[in-house]
PDB file of C-alpha atoms in Angstrom:
ATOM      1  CA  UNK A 123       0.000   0.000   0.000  1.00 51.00           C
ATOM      2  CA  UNK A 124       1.365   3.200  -0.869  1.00 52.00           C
ATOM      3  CA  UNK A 125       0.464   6.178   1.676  1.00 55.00           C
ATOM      4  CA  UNK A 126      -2.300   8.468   1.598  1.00 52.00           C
ATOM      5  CA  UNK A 127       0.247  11.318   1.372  1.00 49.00           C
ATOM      6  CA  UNK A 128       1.372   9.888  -2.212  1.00 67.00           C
ATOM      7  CA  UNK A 129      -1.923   9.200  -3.373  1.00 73.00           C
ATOM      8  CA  UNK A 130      -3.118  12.503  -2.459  1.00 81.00           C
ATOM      9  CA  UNK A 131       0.268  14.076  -4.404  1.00 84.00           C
ATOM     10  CA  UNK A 132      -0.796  12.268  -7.553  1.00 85.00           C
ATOM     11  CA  UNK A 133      -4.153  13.221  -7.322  1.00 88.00           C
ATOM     12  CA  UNK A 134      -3.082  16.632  -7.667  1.00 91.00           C
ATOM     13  CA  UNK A 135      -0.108  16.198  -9.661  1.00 94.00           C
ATOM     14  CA  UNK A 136      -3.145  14.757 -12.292  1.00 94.00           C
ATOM     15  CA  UNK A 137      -5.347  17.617 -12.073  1.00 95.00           C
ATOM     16  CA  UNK A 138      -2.288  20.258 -13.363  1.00 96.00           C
ATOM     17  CA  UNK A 139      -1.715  17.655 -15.814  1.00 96.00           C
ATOM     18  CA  UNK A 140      -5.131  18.194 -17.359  1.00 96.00           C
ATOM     19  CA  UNK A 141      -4.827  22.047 -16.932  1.00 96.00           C
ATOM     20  CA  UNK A 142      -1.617  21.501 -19.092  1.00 96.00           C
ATOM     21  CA  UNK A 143      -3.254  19.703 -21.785  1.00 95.00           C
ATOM     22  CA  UNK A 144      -6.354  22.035 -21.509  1.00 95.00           C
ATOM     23  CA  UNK A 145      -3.598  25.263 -21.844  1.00 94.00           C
ATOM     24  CA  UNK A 146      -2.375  23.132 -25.285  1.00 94.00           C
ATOM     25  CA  UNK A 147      -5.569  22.560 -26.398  1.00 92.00           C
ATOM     26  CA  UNK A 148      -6.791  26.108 -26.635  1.00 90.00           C
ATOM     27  CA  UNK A 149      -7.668  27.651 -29.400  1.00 83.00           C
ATOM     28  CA  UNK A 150      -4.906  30.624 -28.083  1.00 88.00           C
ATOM     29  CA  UNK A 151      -2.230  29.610 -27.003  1.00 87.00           C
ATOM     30  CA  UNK A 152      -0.859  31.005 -24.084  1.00 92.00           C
ATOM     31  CA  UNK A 153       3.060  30.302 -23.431  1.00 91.00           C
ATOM     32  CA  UNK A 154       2.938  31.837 -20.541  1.00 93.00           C
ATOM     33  CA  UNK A 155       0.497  30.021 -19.049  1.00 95.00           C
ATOM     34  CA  UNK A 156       1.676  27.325 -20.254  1.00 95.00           C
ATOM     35  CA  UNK A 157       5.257  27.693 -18.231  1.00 95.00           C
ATOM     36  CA  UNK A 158       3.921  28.818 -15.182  1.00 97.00           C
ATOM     37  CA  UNK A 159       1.585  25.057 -15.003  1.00 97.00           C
ATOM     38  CA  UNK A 160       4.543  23.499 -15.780  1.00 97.00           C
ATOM     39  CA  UNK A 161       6.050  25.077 -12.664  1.00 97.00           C
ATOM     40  CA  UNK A 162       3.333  24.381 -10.528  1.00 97.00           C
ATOM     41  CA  UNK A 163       3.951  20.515 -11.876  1.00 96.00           C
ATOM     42  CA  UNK A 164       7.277  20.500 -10.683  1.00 96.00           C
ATOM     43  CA  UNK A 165       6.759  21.887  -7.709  1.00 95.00           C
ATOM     44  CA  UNK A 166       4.149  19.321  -6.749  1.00 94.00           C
ATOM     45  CA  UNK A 167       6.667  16.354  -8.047  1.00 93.00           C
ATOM     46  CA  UNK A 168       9.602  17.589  -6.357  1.00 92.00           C
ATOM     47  CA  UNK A 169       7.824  18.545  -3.170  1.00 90.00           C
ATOM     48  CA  UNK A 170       5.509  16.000  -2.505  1.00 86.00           C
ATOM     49  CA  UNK A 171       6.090  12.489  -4.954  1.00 85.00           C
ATOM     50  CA  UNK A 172       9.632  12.594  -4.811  1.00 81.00           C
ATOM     51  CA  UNK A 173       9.540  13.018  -1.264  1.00 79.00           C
ATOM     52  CA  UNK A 174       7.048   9.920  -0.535  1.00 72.00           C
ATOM     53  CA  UNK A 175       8.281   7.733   2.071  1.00 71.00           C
ATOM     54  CA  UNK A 176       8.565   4.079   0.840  1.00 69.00           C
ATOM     55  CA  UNK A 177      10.567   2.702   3.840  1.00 68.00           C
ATOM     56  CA  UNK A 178       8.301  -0.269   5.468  1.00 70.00           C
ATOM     57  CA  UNK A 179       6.259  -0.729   1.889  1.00 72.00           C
ATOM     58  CA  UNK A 180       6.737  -4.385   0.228  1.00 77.00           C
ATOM     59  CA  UNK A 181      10.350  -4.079  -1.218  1.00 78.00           C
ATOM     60  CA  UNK A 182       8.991  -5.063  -4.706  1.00 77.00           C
ATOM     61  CA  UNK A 183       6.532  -2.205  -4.318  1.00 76.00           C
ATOM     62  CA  UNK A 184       8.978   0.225  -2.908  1.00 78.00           C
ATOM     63  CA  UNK A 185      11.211  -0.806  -5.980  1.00 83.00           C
ATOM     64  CA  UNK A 186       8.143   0.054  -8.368  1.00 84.00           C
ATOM     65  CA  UNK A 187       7.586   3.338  -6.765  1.00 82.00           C
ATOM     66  CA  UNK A 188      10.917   4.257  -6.632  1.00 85.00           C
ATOM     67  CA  UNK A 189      11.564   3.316 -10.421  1.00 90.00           C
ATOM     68  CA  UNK A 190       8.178   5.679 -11.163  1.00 90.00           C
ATOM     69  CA  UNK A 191       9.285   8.462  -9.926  1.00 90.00           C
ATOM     70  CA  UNK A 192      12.953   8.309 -11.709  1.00 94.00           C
ATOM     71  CA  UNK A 193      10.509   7.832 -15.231  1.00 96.00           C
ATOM     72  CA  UNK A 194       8.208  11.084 -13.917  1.00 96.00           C
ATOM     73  CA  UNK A 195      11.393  13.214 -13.674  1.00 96.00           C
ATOM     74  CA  UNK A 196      13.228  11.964 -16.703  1.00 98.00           C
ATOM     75  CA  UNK A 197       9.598  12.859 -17.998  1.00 98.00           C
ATOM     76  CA  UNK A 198       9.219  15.865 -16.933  1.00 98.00           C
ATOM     77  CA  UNK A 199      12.932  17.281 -17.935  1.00 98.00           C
ATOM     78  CA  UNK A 200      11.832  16.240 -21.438  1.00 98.00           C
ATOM     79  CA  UNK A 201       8.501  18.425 -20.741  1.00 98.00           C
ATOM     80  CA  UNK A 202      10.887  21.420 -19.996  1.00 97.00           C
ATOM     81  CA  UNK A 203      13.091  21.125 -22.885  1.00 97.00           C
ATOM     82  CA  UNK A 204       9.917  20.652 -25.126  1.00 97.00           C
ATOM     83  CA  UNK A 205       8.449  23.755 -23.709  1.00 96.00           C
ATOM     84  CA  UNK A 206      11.057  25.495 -24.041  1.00 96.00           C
ATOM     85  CA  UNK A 207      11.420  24.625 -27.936  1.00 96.00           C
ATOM     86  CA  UNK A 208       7.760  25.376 -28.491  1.00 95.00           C
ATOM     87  CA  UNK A 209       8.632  29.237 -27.260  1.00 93.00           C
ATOM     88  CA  UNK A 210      11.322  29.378 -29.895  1.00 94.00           C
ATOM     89  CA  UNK A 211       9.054  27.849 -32.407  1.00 92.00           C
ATOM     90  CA  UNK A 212       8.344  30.351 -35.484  1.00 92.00           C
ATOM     91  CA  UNK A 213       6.160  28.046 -37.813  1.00 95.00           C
ATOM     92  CA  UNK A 214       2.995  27.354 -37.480  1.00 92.00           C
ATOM     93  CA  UNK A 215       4.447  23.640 -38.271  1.00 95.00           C
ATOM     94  CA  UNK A 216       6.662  23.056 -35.757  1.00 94.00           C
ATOM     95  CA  UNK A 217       4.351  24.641 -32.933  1.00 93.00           C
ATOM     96  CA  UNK A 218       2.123  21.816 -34.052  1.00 94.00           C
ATOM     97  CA  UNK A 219       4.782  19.207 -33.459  1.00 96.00           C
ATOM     98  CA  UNK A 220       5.659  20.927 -30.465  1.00 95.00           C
ATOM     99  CA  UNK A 221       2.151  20.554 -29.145  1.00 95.00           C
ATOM    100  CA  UNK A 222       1.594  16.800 -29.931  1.00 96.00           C
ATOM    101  CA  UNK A 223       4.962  16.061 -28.237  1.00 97.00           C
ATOM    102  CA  UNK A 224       4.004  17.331 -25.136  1.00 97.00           C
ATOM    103  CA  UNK A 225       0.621  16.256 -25.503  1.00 96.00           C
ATOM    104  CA  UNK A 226       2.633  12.671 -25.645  1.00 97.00           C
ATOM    105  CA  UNK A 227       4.203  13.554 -22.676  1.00 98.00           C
ATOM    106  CA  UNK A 228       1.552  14.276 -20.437  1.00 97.00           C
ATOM    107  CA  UNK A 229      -0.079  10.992 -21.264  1.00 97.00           C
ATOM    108  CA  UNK A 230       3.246   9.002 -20.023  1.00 98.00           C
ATOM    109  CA  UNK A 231       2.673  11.371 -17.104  1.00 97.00           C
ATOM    110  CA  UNK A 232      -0.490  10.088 -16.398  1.00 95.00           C
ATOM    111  CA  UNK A 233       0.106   6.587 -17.001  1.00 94.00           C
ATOM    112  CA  UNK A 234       2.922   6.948 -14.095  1.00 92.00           C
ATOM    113  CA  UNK A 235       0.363   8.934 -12.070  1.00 89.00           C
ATOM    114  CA  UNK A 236      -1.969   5.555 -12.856  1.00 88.00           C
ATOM    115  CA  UNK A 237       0.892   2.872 -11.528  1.00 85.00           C
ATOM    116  CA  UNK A 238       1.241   5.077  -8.345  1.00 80.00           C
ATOM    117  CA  UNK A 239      -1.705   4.916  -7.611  1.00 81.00           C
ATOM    118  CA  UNK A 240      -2.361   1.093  -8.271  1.00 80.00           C
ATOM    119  CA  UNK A 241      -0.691   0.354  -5.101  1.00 68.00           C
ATOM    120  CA  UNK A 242      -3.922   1.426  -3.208  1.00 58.00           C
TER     121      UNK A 242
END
């Protein structure tokens, strides 16, 4: 069982998840915006999943968690760099590749979010 702590972290780590893809989504979109949700992700990875305790869980589960959270960060420094490549994008071509890249990445996100929380 994972704690409540964790499973409260991913709840919310989901919910910014879908304000990211809602920011991509819109018909405007706002870079901006955009950066500052992905800061607010961050923040709730680095401050509350990575920090988790996993001491006394089932070793295989603690090795499962453990291994999530290294894919979430590896994630989530691609995010960055993609983010940061959509702001230097100047065709409308490459913003759209931009956009489906990250849209790809909040997906894996979620799916991570998903194993997390499996150990309920």
């Amino acid at each position: 069982m994972i704690p409540k702590f964790s499973q409260k972290s991913s709840k919310n780590f989901k919910i910014v998840l879908m304000r990211i893809e809602d920011a991509i989504r819109a018909k405007k979109l706002e870079i901006v915006k955009l950066s500052e949700l992905f800061r607010e992700l961050q923040d709730i990875f680095l401050e509350q999943i990575l920090e988790a305790k996993v001491e006394g869980l089932d070793p295989g589960v603690t090795s499962t968690v453990q291994s999530t959270q290294t894919e979430i960060h590896r994630t989530l420094r691609l995010l960055r760099t993609d983010i940061l490549f959509l702001q230097s994008s100047r065709k409308p071509e490459t913003t759209e590749q931009r956009l489906g890249i990250i849209g790809d990445r909040i997906k894996q996100l979620k799916g991570y979010c998903q194993i997390i929380e499996s150990f309920d």
